[in-house]
Coordinates of C-alpha atoms and ligand atoms in Angstrom, one line a residue:
Chain A
M1 CA 96.7 80.6 121.2
N2 CA 96.5 83.0 118.5
H3 CA 93.2 84.1 118.0
R4 CA 92.5 84.8 114.2
P5 CA 89.0 86.5 114.1
E6 CA 88.1 85.3 110.4
Q7 CA 88.4 81.4 112.5
L8 CA 85.9 83.1 115.1
A9 CA 82.8 84.4 113.5
P10 CA 82.1 85.6 109.5
A11 CA 83.5 88.9 109.0
D12 CA 80.2 90.7 108.6
V13 CA 79.7 89.4 112.3
F14 CA 82.8 90.1 113.7
Y15 CA 82.9 93.7 112.4
N16 CA 80.1 95.0 114.2
E17 CA 79.7 98.5 115.3
E18 CA 81.6 97.6 118.5
E19 CA 84.9 96.6 116.7
A20 CA 84.2 99.1 113.7
K21 CA 84.6 101.9 117.2
K22 CA 88.1 100.7 117.1
Y23 CA 89.1 101.6 114.0
T24 CA 87.9 105.0 114.8
M25 CA 89.3 105.3 118.3
N26 CA 92.4 103.5 118.5
S27 CA 95.1 105.3 117.3
R28 CA 97.9 102.8 117.1
M29 CA 95.5 100.5 114.9
I30 CA 94.9 103.5 112.6
E31 CA 98.6 104.2 112.6
I32 CA 99.5 100.9 111.7
Q33 CA 96.8 100.3 108.8
Q34 CA 97.9 103.5 107.3
E35 CA 101.4 102.5 107.2
I36 CA 100.6 99.7 105.3
T37 CA 98.4 101.2 103.0
E38 CA 101.7 103.7 101.7
R39 CA 103.6 100.8 101.7
A40 CA 100.6 99.4 99.0
L41 CA 100.9 102.4 97.3
E42 CA 104.9 101.8 97.0
I43 CA 104.2 98.7 95.3
L44 CA 101.5 100.1 92.8
A45 CA 104.3 102.7 91.7
I46 CA 102.1 105.3 90.5
P47 CA 103.7 108.4 89.3
K48 CA 104.0 111.4 91.4
H49 CA 101.3 113.5 90.5
S50 CA 99.2 110.9 88.3
P51 CA 95.9 110.5 89.9
R52 CA 94.0 107.4 89.7
L53 CA 90.9 105.4 90.2
L54 CA 91.7 102.4 92.4
L55 CA 89.4 99.8 94.0
D56 CA 89.8 98.9 97.6
I57 CA 88.6 95.4 98.6
G58 CA 87.3 95.5 102.3
C59 CA 87.9 98.6 103.1
G60 CA 86.2 99.2 106.1
S61 CA 86.0 102.3 108.1
G62 CA 88.0 104.0 105.1
I63 CA 91.1 104.2 107.0
S64 CA 93.4 102.8 104.0
G65 CA 91.0 105.0 101.5
Q66 CA 92.0 108.4 103.3
V67 CA 95.8 107.5 102.7
L68 CA 94.8 107.1 99.0
S69 CA 92.6 110.1 99.0
E70 CA 96.1 111.9 100.8
Y71 CA 97.7 110.8 97.6
D72 CA 95.0 112.6 95.3
H73 CA 93.6 109.2 94.1
C74 CA 89.6 108.7 93.3
W75 CA 89.0 105.5 95.1
V76 CA 85.8 102.8 95.4
G77 CA 85.6 100.9 98.5
L78 CA 83.8 97.6 99.4
D79 CA 83.2 95.6 102.7
I80 CA 80.9 93.6 103.6
S81 CA 80.3 95.0 107.4
K82 CA 77.8 97.6 107.3
A83 CA 79.6 99.0 110.2
M84 CA 82.1 99.9 109.4
L85 CA 81.2 101.1 106.0
N86 CA 79.0 103.4 108.2
V87 CA 81.9 104.6 110.2
A88 CA 82.7 105.8 107.0
A89 CA 80.0 107.5 105.8
D90 CA 80.0 109.3 108.8
R91 CA 83.6 110.8 108.4
D92 CA 82.5 111.4 104.8
V93 CA 85.6 109.9 103.5
D94 CA 86.2 111.1 100.2
G95 CA 86.0 107.8 98.1
D96 CA 82.9 105.9 97.4
V97 CA 81.9 103.1 100.0
I98 CA 79.8 100.2 98.6
H99 CA 78.2 97.6 100.4
A100 CA 79.5 93.8 99.2
D101 CA 80.6 90.7 99.1
M102 CA 84.4 90.1 97.9
G103 CA 83.6 86.5 97.6
H104 CA 80.4 87.2 95.3
G105 CA 83.0 88.9 92.9
F106 CA 82.4 92.9 91.6
G107 CA 79.9 94.1 89.7
F108 CA 82.0 96.9 88.4
R109 CA 82.0 97.7 84.4
P110 CA 85.1 95.9 82.8
G111 CA 88.6 97.8 81.9
T112 CA 88.0 100.6 85.1
F113 CA 89.9 100.6 87.6
D114 CA 93.7 101.3 87.2
G115 CA 94.7 99.6 90.3
A116 CA 93.4 97.7 93.6
V117 CA 94.8 97.5 97.2
S118 CA 93.4 95.7 99.9
I119 CA 94.7 96.4 103.4
S120 CA 94.3 93.0 106.1
A121 CA 91.1 91.7 104.7
L122 CA 92.1 89.1 102.3
Q123 CA 92.9 86.3 104.6
W124 CA 88.9 86.6 105.5
L125 CA 88.5 84.8 102.0
C126 CA 90.3 81.5 102.8
S127 CA 87.2 81.0 105.8
A128 CA 83.9 80.3 104.8
E129 CA 81.3 82.5 105.5
M130 CA 78.4 80.3 105.9
K131 CA 78.5 76.7 105.7
C132 CA 77.0 76.5 102.1
Q133 CA 80.0 78.9 100.9
N134 CA 83.4 77.1 99.0
P135 CA 86.2 79.4 99.6
Y136 CA 87.9 77.9 96.4
K137 CA 85.0 78.9 94.8
R138 CA 85.1 82.5 95.9
L139 CA 88.5 83.0 95.8
N140 CA 88.1 82.4 92.1
K141 CA 84.8 84.4 91.7
F142 CA 87.0 87.0 93.3
F143 CA 90.0 86.6 91.1
S144 CA 88.3 86.5 87.8
S145 CA 85.8 89.6 88.4
L146 CA 88.7 91.6 89.8
Y147 CA 90.8 90.9 86.7
A148 CA 88.0 92.0 84.9
C149 CA 87.0 95.2 86.0
L150 CA 91.3 96.5 85.9
I151 CA 92.6 97.9 83.2
K152 CA 95.2 95.6 81.6
G153 CA 98.5 95.8 83.4
A154 CA 96.8 97.2 86.5
R155 CA 98.9 96.4 89.3
C156 CA 97.6 95.4 93.0
A157 CA 99.1 95.2 96.5
F158 CA 97.3 93.0 99.0
Q159 CA 98.7 93.1 102.3
F160 CA 97.2 90.1 104.3
Y161 CA 97.3 87.6 107.5
P162 CA 97.8 84.4 106.2
S163 CA 97.1 81.3 108.7
S164 CA 99.4 79.3 106.9
P165 CA 101.7 78.4 104.1
E166 CA 98.9 76.8 102.6
Q167 CA 96.6 79.6 102.4
V168 CA 98.9 81.9 101.0
E169 CA 99.6 79.2 98.4
M170 CA 95.5 78.4 98.0
I171 CA 95.4 82.5 97.3
T172 CA 98.0 82.8 94.9
N173 CA 96.9 79.9 93.0
S174 CA 93.8 81.0 92.4
A175 CA 95.0 84.5 91.2
M176 CA 97.4 82.8 88.5
K177 CA 94.3 80.5 87.6
N178 CA 92.6 83.8 86.8
G179 CA 95.3 85.5 84.4
F180 CA 97.3 87.4 87.1
T181 CA 101.0 87.7 87.3
G182 CA 103.0 88.7 90.3
G183 CA 104.4 87.1 93.6
L184 CA 104.3 87.2 97.1
I185 CA 106.7 90.1 98.7
V186 CA 107.3 89.4 102.5
D187 CA 108.5 92.8 104.2
Y188 CA 110.8 92.3 107.4
P189 CA 110.6 88.5 107.5
N190 CA 112.8 88.4 110.7
S191 CA 110.6 90.3 112.9
Q192 CA 108.0 88.5 114.2
K193 CA 106.1 91.5 115.0
A194 CA 106.3 93.7 112.0
K195 CA 106.3 90.9 109.6
K196 CA 104.2 91.5 106.9
Y197 CA 102.8 89.6 103.6
Y198 CA 101.7 91.9 100.6
L199 CA 100.4 89.6 97.1
F200 CA 101.9 91.7 94.4
L201 CA 99.5 91.2 91.5
M202 CA 99.5 92.3 87.4
A203 CA 96.5 92.0 85.5
G204 CA 98.3 91.2 82.1
Y205 CA 101.0 93.2 80.4
S206 CA 101.2 96.9 79.7
E207 CA 104.3 98.4 78.4
E208 CA 103.2 101.9 79.8
I209 CA 102.3 100.9 82.9
M210 CA 105.4 98.7 83.0
N211 CA 107.9 102.0 82.1
E212 CA 106.1 104.1 84.6
A213 CA 106.3 101.6 87.6
R214 CA 110.1 101.2 86.1
Q215 CA 110.7 104.9 86.5
V216 CA 109.1 104.8 90.4
I217 CA 110.8 101.6 91.4
M218 CA 110.6 98.1 91.2
P219 CA 108.8 96.3 94.3
R220 CA 111.0 94.1 96.6
A221 CA 110.5 93.5 100.1
K222 CA 112.3 95.2 102.6
T223 CA 114.9 93.5 104.7
G224 CA 116.3 95.2 107.5
D225 CA 115.0 95.7 110.6
T226 CA 113.7 98.9 111.3
D227 CA 116.8 100.4 112.5
S228 CA 119.3 99.4 110.6
E229 CA 120.1 101.8 107.7
D230 CA 121.8 98.7 105.5
D231 CA 120.7 98.7 101.7
S232 CA 122.3 101.7 100.5
D233 CA 121.6 100.1 97.2
D234 CA 122.4 101.1 93.6
D235 CA 120.7 104.6 93.2
E236 CA 122.2 104.8 90.4
N237 CA 120.8 108.0 90.1
D238 CA 121.2 111.5 88.8
S239 CA 118.5 113.9 87.8
D240 CA 115.4 112.7 88.4
D241 CA 115.8 111.6 91.9
D242 CA 113.4 113.4 93.6
E243 CA 110.4 111.8 90.9
K244 CA 111.3 108.6 92.7
V245 CA 109.5 107.3 95.8
D246 CA 112.3 107.3 98.2
I247 CA 112.0 104.4 100.0
K248 CA 115.1 105.3 102.7
G249 CA 113.9 108.3 103.2
R250 CA 110.3 107.8 104.0
Q251 CA 111.7 104.5 106.5
K252 CA 113.9 107.2 108.5
S253 CA 111.2 109.5 109.0
K254 CA 108.7 106.1 110.2
M255 CA 111.7 105.5 112.0
I256 CA 111.6 108.7 114.0
K257 CA 108.2 108.7 114.7
K258 CA 108.0 105.2 116.1
K259 CA 110.8 106.0 118.4
E260 CA 108.8 109.2 119.2
K261 CA 106.0 107.2 120.1
Y262 CA 107.5 104.4 121.9
G263 CA 109.2 107.5 123.8
A264 CA 106.7 109.5 125.9
S265 CA 103.8 110.7 124.1
V266 CA 101.3 108.6 122.1
K267 CA 99.5 111.0 120.2
K268 CA 95.8 110.9 120.0
F269 CA 94.5 112.5 117.1
N270 CA 91.1 110.7 116.8
N271 CA 88.5 110.3 119.7
S272 CA 85.7 111.2 118.4
N273 CA 82.5 109.1 117.0
A274 CA 81.1 112.5 116.0
K275 CA 79.2 112.8 112.7
S276 CA 81.5 114.6 110.8
K277 CA 85.3 114.7 110.2
D278 CA 86.7 116.3 113.6
K279 CA 88.9 119.2 113.6
N280 CA 91.6 116.7 115.3
W281 CA 91.4 114.6 112.2
I282 CA 91.7 117.5 109.4
M283 CA 94.7 119.2 111.3
K284 CA 96.4 115.3 111.0
K285 CA 95.2 115.1 107.4
K286 CA 96.9 118.8 107.0
D287 CA 100.1 117.8 108.4
R288 CA 100.3 114.5 106.2
Q289 CA 99.6 116.5 103.1
R290 CA 102.0 119.2 104.2
K291 CA 104.5 116.2 104.8
Q292 CA 104.0 115.7 101.5
G293 CA 105.1 119.2 100.1
K294 CA 101.3 120.0 98.9
S295 CA 99.5 123.5 99.5
V296 CA 97.3 123.0 102.3
C297 CA 95.1 125.7 103.9
R298 CA 96.3 127.5 106.4
D299 CA 95.0 126.4 109.8
S300 CA 92.6 128.8 111.3
K301 CA 89.7 128.7 114.4
Y302 CA 87.4 127.6 111.5
S303 CA 88.9 124.3 110.7
G304 CA 86.9 121.2 110.8
R305 CA 83.6 123.6 111.7
K306 CA 80.6 122.4 109.8
R307 CA 79.7 124.8 107.3
P308 CA 76.5 125.8 105.7
M309 CA 75.7 123.3 102.6
G310 CA 76.7 124.6 99.6
F311 CA 74.6 125.9 96.2
N312 CA 71.7 123.4 94.9
Chain B
M1 CA 77.0 107.7 96.8
K2 CA 78.8 109.7 93.6
L3 CA 77.9 109.9 90.5
I4 CA 81.4 108.3 89.2
T5 CA 80.1 105.5 91.0
H6 CA 77.2 104.5 89.4
N7 CA 78.8 105.1 85.9
I8 CA 80.7 102.4 86.8
L9 CA 78.3 99.6 88.9
M10 CA 76.5 97.0 86.8
C11 CA 73.9 94.9 88.1
N12 CA 75.9 91.2 89.4
K13 CA 72.9 89.1 89.5
K14 CA 73.7 85.6 88.7
G15 CA 72.4 85.3 84.9
C16 CA 72.1 89.1 84.0
T17 CA 74.9 89.7 81.6
T18 CA 73.4 92.2 79.2
N19 CA 71.6 95.3 79.2
N20 CA 72.7 95.8 82.6
F21 CA 74.5 99.1 82.6
P22 CA 73.4 101.6 83.8
L23 CA 71.0 101.1 86.6
K24 CA 68.4 103.1 86.5
L25 CA 68.8 105.8 89.5
V26 CA 66.4 107.3 92.0
A27 CA 67.9 109.6 94.2
T28 CA 65.3 110.6 97.0
N29 CA 67.9 112.6 98.9
W30 CA 71.2 114.1 97.9
K31 CA 73.6 116.9 99.2
D32 CA 76.5 118.9 98.2
L33 CA 79.7 118.3 100.3
D34 CA 81.3 121.6 101.4
T35 CA 84.9 122.3 100.6
E36 CA 86.5 120.8 103.6
N37 CA 84.6 117.8 103.1
A38 CA 84.9 117.2 99.5
Q39 CA 88.2 115.6 97.6
Q40 CA 90.0 118.6 96.0
Y41 CA 89.7 120.1 92.8
N42 CA 92.2 118.6 91.0
P43 CA 92.2 118.8 87.2
A44 CA 94.3 116.0 86.4
L45 CA 92.0 113.8 88.5
L46 CA 88.8 114.9 86.3
Q47 CA 91.0 114.5 82.7
R48 CA 91.6 110.6 83.9
L49 CA 87.7 109.9 85.2
C50 CA 86.7 111.2 82.0
E51 CA 88.7 108.5 79.9
K52 CA 86.7 106.1 82.1
I53 CA 83.3 107.8 82.1
E54 CA 80.2 106.2 79.7
W55 CA 79.4 109.7 78.7
N56 CA 75.9 108.5 77.2
A57 CA 75.1 106.5 80.1
L58 CA 76.2 109.8 82.7
R59 CA 74.3 112.1 80.2
Q60 CA 71.0 109.9 80.6
T61 CA 71.3 109.5 84.4
V62 CA 71.6 113.1 84.7
S63 CA 68.7 114.0 82.6
T64 CA 66.4 111.6 84.3
L65 CA 67.5 113.3 87.9
N66 CA 65.9 116.8 87.2
W67 CA 68.8 118.6 88.5
G68 CA 68.7 121.2 85.9
V69 CA 72.3 120.0 85.0
N70 CA 72.6 120.0 81.1
L71 CA 75.5 117.8 79.8
P72 CA 77.2 118.4 76.3
E73 CA 76.2 115.6 73.9
Q74 CA 79.3 114.6 73.5
L75 CA 83.1 114.6 75.7
S76 CA 85.5 115.9 73.1
A77 CA 89.0 116.2 73.5
E78 CA 88.6 120.4 73.7
L79 CA 86.0 120.1 76.9
V80 CA 88.2 118.3 78.9
Q81 CA 91.0 120.7 79.0
D82 CA 88.4 123.5 79.6
E83 CA 88.8 124.4 83.0
A84 CA 85.4 125.9 83.3
F85 CA 84.0 122.4 82.3
L86 CA 86.1 120.8 84.5
Q87 CA 84.7 122.8 87.7
D88 CA 81.2 121.8 86.9
L89 CA 82.5 118.3 86.7
H90 CA 84.2 118.5 89.7
L91 CA 80.6 119.9 91.3
L92 CA 78.8 117.0 89.2
L93 CA 80.9 113.8 90.1
V94 CA 83.0 114.5 93.4
K95 CA 80.9 116.8 95.7
R96 CA 77.3 115.7 94.7
Q97 CA 76.4 112.7 97.0
I98 CA 73.2 110.8 96.9
V99 CA 72.3 110.2 100.5
E100 CA 69.2 107.7 99.5
G101 CA 67.7 106.5 96.6
Q102 CA 67.6 103.5 95.2
M103 CA 68.9 101.9 91.7
V104 CA 67.1 99.2 89.4
C105 CA 68.7 96.9 87.0
P106 CA 67.4 97.9 83.4
N107 CA 67.5 93.8 82.7
C108 CA 66.4 92.0 85.8
E109 CA 65.0 94.9 88.1
R110 CA 66.9 93.9 90.8
V111 CA 66.8 97.0 93.3
Y112 CA 69.6 97.9 94.8
E113 CA 69.0 100.4 97.7
I114 CA 71.2 103.3 98.9
K115 CA 71.3 104.6 102.4
N116 CA 73.5 106.6 104.2
G117 CA 75.0 107.6 101.0
I118 CA 76.1 103.3 100.9
P119 CA 74.8 101.5 97.8
N120 CA 73.8 98.0 98.9
M121 CA 75.0 95.8 96.1
L122 CA 75.1 92.6 97.9
L123 CA 73.8 89.5 96.8
R124 CA 71.6 86.6 98.2
E125 CA 73.9 83.3 98.2
D126 CA 71.0 82.6 95.3
E127 CA 71.8 85.6 93.4
V128 CA 75.1 84.6 92.7
Ligands
LIG401 C1 91.0 94.5 109.3 S1 89.6 95.4 108.6 C2 90.9 96.5 107.5 C3 90.1 97.8 106.9 C4 91.2 98.9 106.2 N1 90.9 97.9 104.9 C5 91.4 99.3 107.1 O1 93.2 99.1 106.6 O2 91.6 99.9 108.0 C6 89.2 94.2 107.6 C7 88.0 94.3 106.7 O3 88.4 93.2 105.8 C8 86.2 93.3 105.3 N2 86.0 91.7 104.8 C9 86.1 90.7 104.9 N3 85.5 89.8 104.3 C10 84.7 90.4 103.5 C11 84.2 89.9 102.6 N4 84.1 89.1 102.2 N5 84.3 91.0 101.4 C12 84.6 92.4 101.5 N6 85.2 92.9 102.9 C13 85.1 91.7 103.7 C14 86.0 93.1 106.9 O4 84.1 93.5 107.4 C15 87.0 94.4 107.5 O5 86.6 95.6 107.3
LIG402 ZN1 70.5 92.6 86.4

């Protein structure tokens, strides 16, 4: 009944040009990927104004990465689909994208990345790309080389679509076996549609990172269905309140956004397969940055126009 | 691909575990992103990246590229606080893109192609 793409074809076949285009044209899809990425960042709990070097696994066309950029992080993404990566490259995403298979492990220098995200990709590791591949081996290779390329105590947030409880177990077992601690966070467990699984992992223990994260927020699952502001929980706090990631505040704005969406207007902000970031995209990005309280260049009729190349 | 990424990539071929960094970089086509399209200059980010960079590898790589860029021998604590230096580093690490080229493993000589700015690090199954 439900058609799980990872059971239909290998990822590099499934994510062809046709499919890649969806990730630039379908504004609803883009919005969902962005929201998930924001949640993943919340789980990483990086203090404000502390740009980091992050890894985006299964980065696709760079939608998740663009959110990381908006929070000023530097990122490197990898993906097995050349078609998806070409879209990322054509849109000049800020991060670098690499053509690689996460099931092969990574060739990154050890102890490099401050954290990792993966948005809607991990489930692909559970089904073999080719007959000769063994999903268990691929998962192990993935987690062991992931552990190696992270700094000690680095946090990871991997949103994925498990097809069964066994699959969740298979993934978490492999992560634990390779030295990670952490667990599963299930957001909106009571909603068929909104329910999302996040694998939250830590690569060993670092006092410093733990303290930072404590100051931001401890990860926990979101419970309420989207239109109740139930848990007015222990905001034990006073002075440094606005240094925290304010889940409730953000929730609310998402709620409003959703209502607006389902009401009258479905905002289309992206309908181009143009060669560079198109004007609408830049406006949208500026909008999002303004919302984050950043200073942003004034919009002008020149915004988004291609400029002559800089110095050599 | 930017130089920051080159600076963290090693050869990942089966059995290739020593002397597999830095990959020898040949840049046949490169460009500088204009300000609108590049990530904003951010000293805090550059300082973070400085903690991670293998400076000798970066210097060595830059010297083979003939870009006329001369990096200081050492990355000192004072330099990392120096605005002008960080600005230059921003140009070098964030704005400059290698569009076409290749990277060759100094150990096993495996060639990794860079096309459309994307390095192809995909291994064949028998290389894993
Ligand atoms: C649903 S897309 C999500 C893309 C992106 N993270 C986003 O949020 O827009 C899943 C991505 O995972 C990638 N993927 C699947 N298997 C992979 C593998 N073995 N190695 C690397 N990437 C893989 C696919 O090519 C696809 O681009
Ligand atoms: Zn090698």
